[in-house]
XYZ file of C-alpha atoms in Angstrom:
513
model
C 11.698 -50.276 5.129
C 14.537 -47.765 4.692
C 13.935 -44.166 3.603
C 16.391 -42.498 1.225
C 18.945 -40.120 2.761
C 19.015 -36.426 1.729
C 21.495 -35.551 -1.013
C 24.339 -33.210 0.043
C 22.987 -30.343 -2.104
C 19.431 -30.639 -0.714
C 18.912 -26.948 0.084
C 20.135 -25.764 -3.324
C 18.209 -28.582 -5.004
C 14.926 -27.486 -3.409
C 15.563 -23.858 -4.449
C 16.204 -25.003 -8.019
C 12.970 -27.018 -7.975
C 11.005 -24.075 -6.598
C 12.158 -21.651 -9.261
C 10.472 -23.753 -11.964
C 7.071 -23.074 -10.284
C 5.861 -26.508 -11.347
C 4.665 -28.109 -8.120
C 0.886 -28.511 -7.705
C 0.129 -27.236 -11.212
C -2.490 -28.825 -13.510
C -1.579 -31.510 -16.027
C 0.054 -30.245 -19.229
C 0.014 -31.975 -22.618
C 3.765 -31.722 -23.213
C 4.616 -33.709 -20.074
C 1.769 -36.196 -20.632
C 3.174 -36.981 -24.096
C 6.612 -37.775 -22.685
C 5.102 -40.116 -20.067
C 3.114 -41.922 -22.772
C 6.244 -42.277 -24.926
C 8.190 -43.736 -21.998
C 5.513 -46.362 -21.321
C 5.239 -47.252 -25.019
C 8.985 -47.450 -25.727
C 9.797 -49.530 -22.646
C 6.579 -51.582 -22.772
C 5.593 -50.894 -19.153
C 2.092 -50.393 -17.784
C 3.184 -47.369 -15.716
C 5.333 -44.317 -16.542
C 5.542 -41.252 -14.306
C 7.262 -37.866 -14.157
C 7.844 -37.352 -10.426
C 9.292 -34.301 -8.654
C 10.859 -34.807 -5.232
C 9.877 -32.005 -2.835
C 11.078 -31.544 0.743
C 8.658 -34.027 2.308
C 6.917 -35.709 -0.633
C 7.101 -36.834 -4.215
C 4.570 -35.235 -6.556
C 3.620 -36.425 -10.026
C 3.403 -33.966 -12.911
C 2.381 -36.597 -15.461
C 1.459 -40.289 -15.208
C 0.371 -43.201 -17.371
C -1.254 -46.260 -15.801
C -1.755 -44.722 -12.360
C -4.013 -41.921 -11.187
C -1.930 -40.235 -8.501
C 1.711 -40.749 -7.537
C 1.889 -38.303 -4.646
C 3.495 -40.059 -1.677
C 5.573 -39.300 1.407
C 9.219 -38.880 0.515
C 10.079 -41.678 2.963
C 8.203 -44.138 0.712
C 9.552 -42.765 -2.564
C 11.633 -44.873 -4.970
C 12.490 -41.639 -6.779
C 14.067 -40.203 -3.609
C 16.723 -42.926 -4.063
C 17.091 -42.189 -7.767
C 18.058 -38.538 -7.264
C 21.026 -39.564 -5.102
C 23.017 -40.473 -8.244
C 23.380 -39.173 -11.768
C 22.873 -42.600 -13.387
C 19.642 -44.574 -13.830
C 18.408 -46.612 -10.868
C 17.056 -50.057 -11.803
C 15.353 -52.311 -9.234
C 14.738 -55.657 -10.934
C 12.914 -57.217 -7.952
C 11.712 -54.740 -5.370
C 10.229 -57.510 -3.228
C 13.674 -58.918 -2.517
C 15.438 -55.571 -2.076
C 15.731 -54.736 1.653
C 15.202 -51.017 0.890
C 11.779 -51.645 -0.659
C 10.510 -55.048 0.430
C 8.127 -53.501 2.980
C 7.366 -50.341 0.998
C 3.579 -49.649 0.664
C 4.080 -49.269 -3.088
C 5.392 -52.833 -3.171
C 3.097 -54.471 -0.643
C 0.038 -52.420 -1.540
C -2.258 -52.083 -4.537
C 0.478 -50.820 -6.874
C 2.442 -54.035 -6.270
C 5.652 -52.730 -7.826
C 8.017 -55.507 -8.869
C 10.326 -53.704 -11.280
C 11.329 -50.018 -11.093
C 13.597 -48.019 -13.381
C 14.140 -44.291 -12.996
C 16.386 -41.613 -14.520
C 17.043 -38.387 -12.568
C 15.869 -35.052 -14.015
C 19.077 -33.026 -13.871
C 18.699 -29.280 -14.353
C 21.258 -27.025 -16.100
C 22.371 -25.995 -12.602
C 23.314 -29.612 -11.906
C 20.579 -30.417 -9.377
C 18.469 -33.571 -9.583
C 14.926 -32.389 -8.862
C 12.909 -35.488 -9.826
C 12.735 -38.487 -12.130
C 11.200 -39.995 -15.190
C 10.444 -43.549 -14.123
C 8.645 -46.705 -15.263
C 7.294 -49.593 -13.175
C 5.761 -53.019 -13.670
C 4.049 -55.433 -11.301
C 5.730 -58.347 -13.105
C 9.356 -59.208 -13.846
C 10.424 -56.913 -16.696
C 14.077 -57.016 -17.760
C 15.371 -53.827 -19.423
C 18.099 -53.580 -22.018
C 20.785 -50.953 -22.333
C 18.786 -49.473 -25.235
C 15.743 -49.202 -22.993
C 17.708 -47.234 -20.390
C 19.219 -45.036 -23.115
C 15.730 -44.222 -24.403
C 14.532 -43.470 -20.871
C 17.536 -41.154 -20.352
C 16.787 -39.289 -23.597
C 13.187 -38.797 -22.556
C 14.303 -37.509 -19.134
C 16.396 -34.879 -20.909
C 13.290 -33.911 -22.894
C 11.423 -33.400 -19.597
C 14.140 -31.002 -18.395
C 14.079 -29.164 -21.739
C 10.299 -28.828 -21.416
C 10.713 -27.465 -17.872
C 13.177 -24.869 -19.150
C 10.861 -23.883 -22.004
C 7.950 -23.575 -19.601
C 10.004 -21.362 -17.271
C 11.048 -19.065 -20.136
C 7.417 -18.743 -21.214
C 6.409 -17.772 -17.670
C 9.117 -15.108 -17.559
C 8.128 -13.756 -20.985
C 4.469 -13.608 -19.943
C 5.410 -11.618 -16.848
C 7.510 -9.224 -18.889
C 4.679 -8.792 -21.387
C 2.135 -8.113 -18.635
C 4.513 -5.622 -17.069
C 4.940 -3.873 -20.421
C 1.177 -3.726 -20.950
C 0.761 -2.201 -17.504
C 3.503 0.337 -18.200
C 1.900 1.334 -21.497
C -1.508 1.745 -19.878
C -0.021 3.864 -17.119
C 1.805 5.998 -19.682
C -1.384 6.560 -21.633
C -3.254 7.602 -18.510
C -0.434 9.971 -17.643
C -0.558 11.565 -21.106
C -4.332 12.030 -20.872
C -4.011 14.082 -17.699
C -0.661 15.702 -18.410
C -1.785 19.291 -19.032
C -3.938 19.691 -15.936
C -1.604 17.723 -13.723
C 1.362 19.742 -14.945
C -0.349 22.823 -13.629
C -1.246 21.120 -10.349
C 2.313 19.873 -9.947
C 3.661 23.337 -10.562
C 1.797 24.520 -7.502
C 3.782 22.176 -5.296
C 6.908 24.317 -5.672
C 5.200 27.553 -4.701
C 5.333 28.974 -1.202
C 1.684 28.266 -0.424
C -0.062 27.050 2.696
C -1.746 23.631 2.452
C -5.138 25.306 2.100
C -3.955 27.809 -0.527
C -2.312 25.043 -2.544
C -5.453 22.879 -2.460
C -7.674 25.764 -3.536
C -5.344 26.637 -6.413
C -5.241 23.004 -7.586
C -9.029 22.834 -7.420
C -9.326 25.923 -9.572
C -7.157 24.284 -12.244
C -9.414 21.217 -12.189
C -12.580 23.212 -12.814
C -12.231 23.587 -16.578
C -10.809 20.103 -17.048
C -13.816 18.559 -15.299
C -16.350 20.866 -16.987
C -17.574 21.582 -13.432
C -19.775 24.506 -12.441
C -18.410 24.731 -8.917
C -15.527 23.291 -6.896
C -15.227 23.867 -3.183
C -12.924 22.749 -0.395
C -14.707 21.263 2.614
C -12.672 21.704 5.802
C -13.901 19.814 8.864
C -12.305 21.354 11.952
C -12.933 20.750 15.670
C -15.061 23.887 15.783
C -17.176 22.878 12.786
C -17.361 22.802 8.989
C -15.871 25.494 6.784
C -16.307 25.769 3.007
C -13.918 27.628 0.717
C -14.858 28.294 -2.921
C -12.042 27.239 -5.250
C -13.780 27.656 -8.617
C -17.123 28.492 -10.134
C -17.981 28.752 -13.805
C -18.912 32.123 -15.232
C -22.319 30.762 -16.209
C -23.001 29.251 -12.769
C -26.248 30.651 -11.301
C -26.055 32.811 -8.135
C -27.878 30.143 -6.070
C -25.095 27.684 -6.841
C -22.366 30.144 -5.934
C -23.925 30.836 -2.534
C -23.914 27.203 -1.357
C -20.772 27.845 0.676
C -22.663 30.429 2.750
C -25.042 27.838 4.207
C -22.904 25.243 6.062
C -24.940 25.641 9.245
C -27.725 23.710 7.494
C -25.464 20.775 6.612
C -25.201 18.611 9.803
C -27.123 15.368 9.276
C -26.952 15.609 5.484
C -24.836 13.531 3.134
C -22.418 16.462 2.816
C -21.667 16.301 6.525
C -21.348 12.515 6.527
C -18.773 12.435 3.716
C -16.102 13.486 6.210
C -15.695 9.736 6.915
C -15.084 8.884 3.235
C -12.032 6.775 2.456
C -12.672 6.700 -1.320
C -14.119 9.168 -3.827
C -17.916 9.254 -4.087
C -19.632 10.183 -7.363
C -23.354 10.974 -7.521
C -25.067 11.539 -10.891
C -28.548 12.174 -9.425
C -27.997 14.309 -6.357
C -31.699 15.240 -5.804
C -32.533 11.524 -5.473
C -29.614 10.732 -3.182
C -30.414 10.057 0.519
C -29.538 13.009 2.745
C -29.307 15.496 -0.125
C -29.238 19.114 1.036
C -32.494 20.931 0.262
C -30.730 24.211 -0.456
C -28.408 22.506 -2.930
C -31.350 20.869 -4.717
C -33.115 24.213 -4.929
C -29.898 25.703 -6.294
C -29.966 23.241 -9.188
C -27.253 20.794 -8.112
C -27.550 17.673 -10.284
C -24.174 15.926 -10.049
C -21.728 16.027 -7.182
C -18.389 14.349 -6.456
C -16.467 14.228 -3.188
C -12.742 13.472 -3.134
C -11.172 12.842 0.296
C -7.800 14.541 0.783
C -7.079 12.942 4.146
C -6.902 13.929 7.800
C -3.906 15.779 9.171
C -3.983 16.528 12.841
C -7.579 17.390 13.702
C -8.485 18.712 10.245
C -10.184 16.598 7.547
C -10.442 18.037 4.041
C -12.342 17.038 0.886
C -12.787 18.437 -2.586
C -16.394 18.858 -3.714
C -17.105 19.204 -7.454
C -20.628 20.162 -8.614
C -22.435 20.252 -11.937
C -25.661 22.180 -12.394
C -28.798 20.592 -13.800
C -28.244 22.551 -17.048
C -24.681 21.271 -17.519
C -24.376 19.501 -20.904
C -22.367 16.666 -19.349
C -24.972 14.474 -17.671
C -22.756 12.084 -15.682
C -19.314 11.660 -14.180
C -17.364 10.011 -16.987
C -14.420 7.696 -16.522
C -12.056 10.399 -17.746
C -13.531 12.845 -15.204
C -12.925 10.408 -12.378
C -9.402 9.608 -13.540
C -8.445 13.279 -13.723
C -9.991 14.140 -10.365
C -8.398 11.212 -8.594
C -4.980 11.744 -10.189
C -5.030 15.379 -9.127
C -6.222 14.302 -5.676
C -3.277 11.930 -5.333
C -0.934 14.720 -6.348
C -2.439 17.118 -3.810
C -2.387 14.475 -1.069
C 1.267 13.735 -1.723
C 2.081 17.427 -1.589
C 0.135 17.882 1.636
C 1.833 14.847 3.155
C 5.205 16.164 2.029
C 4.477 19.514 3.626
C 3.495 17.780 6.848
C 6.637 15.619 6.722
C 8.747 18.715 6.172
C 7.057 20.451 9.077
C 7.624 17.406 11.295
C 11.246 17.330 10.158
C 11.595 21.005 11.023
C 10.112 20.346 14.430
C 12.368 17.320 14.900
C 15.406 19.410 13.978
C 14.479 21.749 16.849
C 14.455 18.926 19.406
C 17.244 17.525 21.535
C 17.401 13.778 20.891
C 18.226 12.775 24.466
C 15.808 14.887 26.502
C 13.111 15.876 24.018
C 13.602 19.546 24.944
C 14.110 22.265 22.369
C 17.737 22.533 21.229
C 20.290 25.248 20.401
C 18.884 25.700 16.889
C 15.419 26.338 18.341
C 16.863 28.879 20.793
C 18.635 30.714 17.959
C 15.318 30.867 16.091
C 13.167 31.850 19.075
C 15.363 34.519 20.686
C 14.939 37.111 17.879
C 11.148 36.736 18.130
C 11.347 37.907 21.747
C 12.989 41.192 20.796
C 11.150 44.137 22.340
C 9.186 41.935 24.758
C 9.670 41.646 28.522
C 11.006 38.206 29.417
C 13.516 36.418 31.594
C 16.423 34.337 30.250
C 17.936 31.843 32.655
C 21.180 29.996 31.921
C 21.342 26.736 33.893
C 24.410 24.527 34.349
C 24.300 21.287 36.334
C 26.945 20.909 39.023
C 28.642 17.562 39.432
C 27.417 15.806 36.274
C 30.953 15.051 35.052
C 31.833 13.398 38.363
C 28.645 11.332 38.156
C 29.503 10.216 34.605
C 33.017 9.232 35.714
C 31.770 7.340 38.759
C 28.577 5.680 37.461
C 28.860 5.817 33.679
C 27.325 7.981 30.962
C 24.145 5.878 30.786
C 23.334 6.886 34.355
C 24.243 10.472 33.544
C 21.876 10.411 30.571
C 19.035 9.149 32.768
C 19.667 11.974 35.209
C 19.584 14.512 32.374
C 16.276 13.092 31.148
C 14.664 13.269 34.608
C 15.973 16.802 35.171
C 14.745 17.930 31.722
C 11.249 16.429 32.058
C 10.767 17.871 35.523
C 12.033 21.299 34.509
C 9.726 21.335 31.481
C 6.698 20.480 33.642
C 7.493 22.994 36.387
C 8.156 25.837 33.937
C 4.867 24.941 32.233
C 3.110 27.382 29.943
C 5.085 30.290 31.365
C 8.052 29.591 29.107
C 10.199 27.200 27.099
C 13.167 25.055 28.136
C 16.165 24.425 25.864
C 19.144 22.100 26.160
C 22.240 23.612 24.593
C 24.299 20.457 25.031
C 26.027 18.523 27.801
C 24.793 19.876 31.141
C 23.782 23.350 29.864
C 20.156 24.493 29.693
C 18.350 27.762 28.965
C 14.906 28.898 30.076
C 12.947 31.657 28.317
C 10.160 32.619 30.682
C 7.482 35.213 31.290
C 7.548 34.401 35.012
C 9.560 36.136 37.749
C 13.008 35.136 39.015
C 11.698 33.283 42.059
C 9.406 31.103 39.940
C 12.241 30.174 37.605
C 14.575 29.429 40.508
C 11.888 27.297 42.168
C 11.430 25.341 38.920
C 15.177 24.622 38.740
C 15.302 23.583 42.411
C 12.399 21.186 41.900
C 14.123 19.644 38.872
C 17.350 19.223 40.864
C 15.495 17.399 43.639
C 13.952 15.052 41.066
C 17.344 14.426 39.425
C 18.884 13.535 42.784
C 16.581 10.524 42.883
C 18.659 9.164 39.998
C 22.185 10.202 40.968
C 24.324 12.328 43.268
C 23.864 15.714 41.567
C 25.444 18.571 43.545
C 22.976 21.167 42.275
C 22.454 23.643 39.436
C 23.963 27.090 38.909
C 21.578 29.658 37.450
C 22.399 32.966 35.748
C 19.499 35.361 35.098
C 19.170 38.156 32.535
C 16.163 40.270 31.569
C 15.088 41.016 28.033
C 15.686 44.748 28.393
C 19.384 44.132 29.188
C 20.302 43.043 25.684
C 19.288 41.253 22.499
C 19.769 37.654 21.405
C 23.321 36.378 21.700
C 24.416 39.307 23.897
C 21.737 38.471 26.444
C 22.754 34.824 26.358
C 26.388 35.796 27.054
C 25.278 37.966 29.973
C 23.259 35.166 31.535
C 26.177 32.801 30.971
C 28.581 35.127 32.776
C 26.231 35.439 35.714
C 25.720 31.681 35.809
C 29.471 31.065 35.962
C 29.807 33.649 38.706
C 27.215 31.700 40.692
C 29.001 28.427 39.895
C 32.353 29.783 41.116
C 30.786 31.028 44.355
C 29.157 27.644 44.911
C 32.431 25.841 44.196
C 34.291 28.097 46.613
C 31.647 27.519 49.283
C 31.874 23.744 48.816
C 35.698 23.903 49.010
C 35.565 25.942 52.193
C 33.085 23.530 53.743
C 35.239 20.561 52.766
C 38.332 22.233 54.299
C 36.515 22.918 57.536
C 35.409 19.315 57.727
C 38.983 18.121 57.157
C 40.270 20.383 59.963
C 37.615 19.066 62.311
C 38.742 15.504 61.602
C 42.397 16.453 62.309
C 41.569 18.083 65.680
C 39.763 14.915 66.679
């Protein structure tokens, strides 16, 4: 038995087939009707709409047979899609392509086969409309014309089905957009106020408290607090309390020491909002809160940033006329929470970006921008500024390449940062220039540089490092940096002269020998 070869446009053909989203779908009346018409018009016991996939043929509709799914290697229809004209096999049992085909030798016992390719508007033949008989069954030209017309109807039905799918998606998308718009309008006034806070110069905590205060009236809450879980414990900040709220309810924030082990302490692990309509009956309820008349409570997680986890806590007193957390309450609280979380995340991203802008990309040390920001803060304080310039880095780059030079810079920078430690900060100004701001003495700074040089020499042949020192009382900011730079270059020139003299002496010694 011979399997059909792949058509030259196979990849594009399979993509065209896939975009109809028809494979492995349930039976549909429109396609069943066409199959029945084909069987009736041509007088055959079997009529099938087959689609030829990558490794199989799959039947969308069939008359006279239950299932036409088969390996593509055994498929008659795989031969049909190779040409644009109908394929007619008058006697499959004598055709060498099909004589040993399971559909011929097996239960189906196909004797006659006639198929017309389903050609899409893109020009790809993705399947067939075919008829079969287990007896000799001559077909006329009119029969083949009718079968061709019906095949075109199948393609038209596929196109109509695809358009309906696209329209349904567009309609669903429009419904979703309308629903989202309505929700946005419902919360617009409160959220407008919350959003306005995002542009103010407020700390994350101040912004959250201000947003919570705006939510108070909208939620008809008696109390809103900000729970702040820090490494040293729990802190509660009051954001809002209603004028009519009883004193016992207002003083809840003064009792956090009683909270460990209660539900209020455990909510720090919340990933989603939690709404409680009957707080006194809730496991782990705080006795002091029950005595204070707390009836309803809602916790809204705002996320963890660093080591600090924060949540909003909204409370209604037992005398509050609203007896449960309504859907509109939840929607408003959660929408505001999303807004606050985004603002907090944006603030953190901006802070990380600011920190990143202060870092040297190669070494991870602070950079020139950071030095320009930090120097003015040292004004009036005793400190030591050390300008450091590596000797011999250019020669190393020329001899061994810049990648090796970069590795040396990284080793030098890491070692210098560790040896300086908490006594100061290390900055890379660019190239082979570094600055140290330190509270230590000159010997300690010089020792730190020497240690870093020794570590760098494990990577490449670094000659050393020239260091210029200046004390905070000798100048301010840029002037002090210039002074240290001058002293560093004076050291560098002396070291260069010493190396030249040593090299000359060595040359003379070689001559005398």
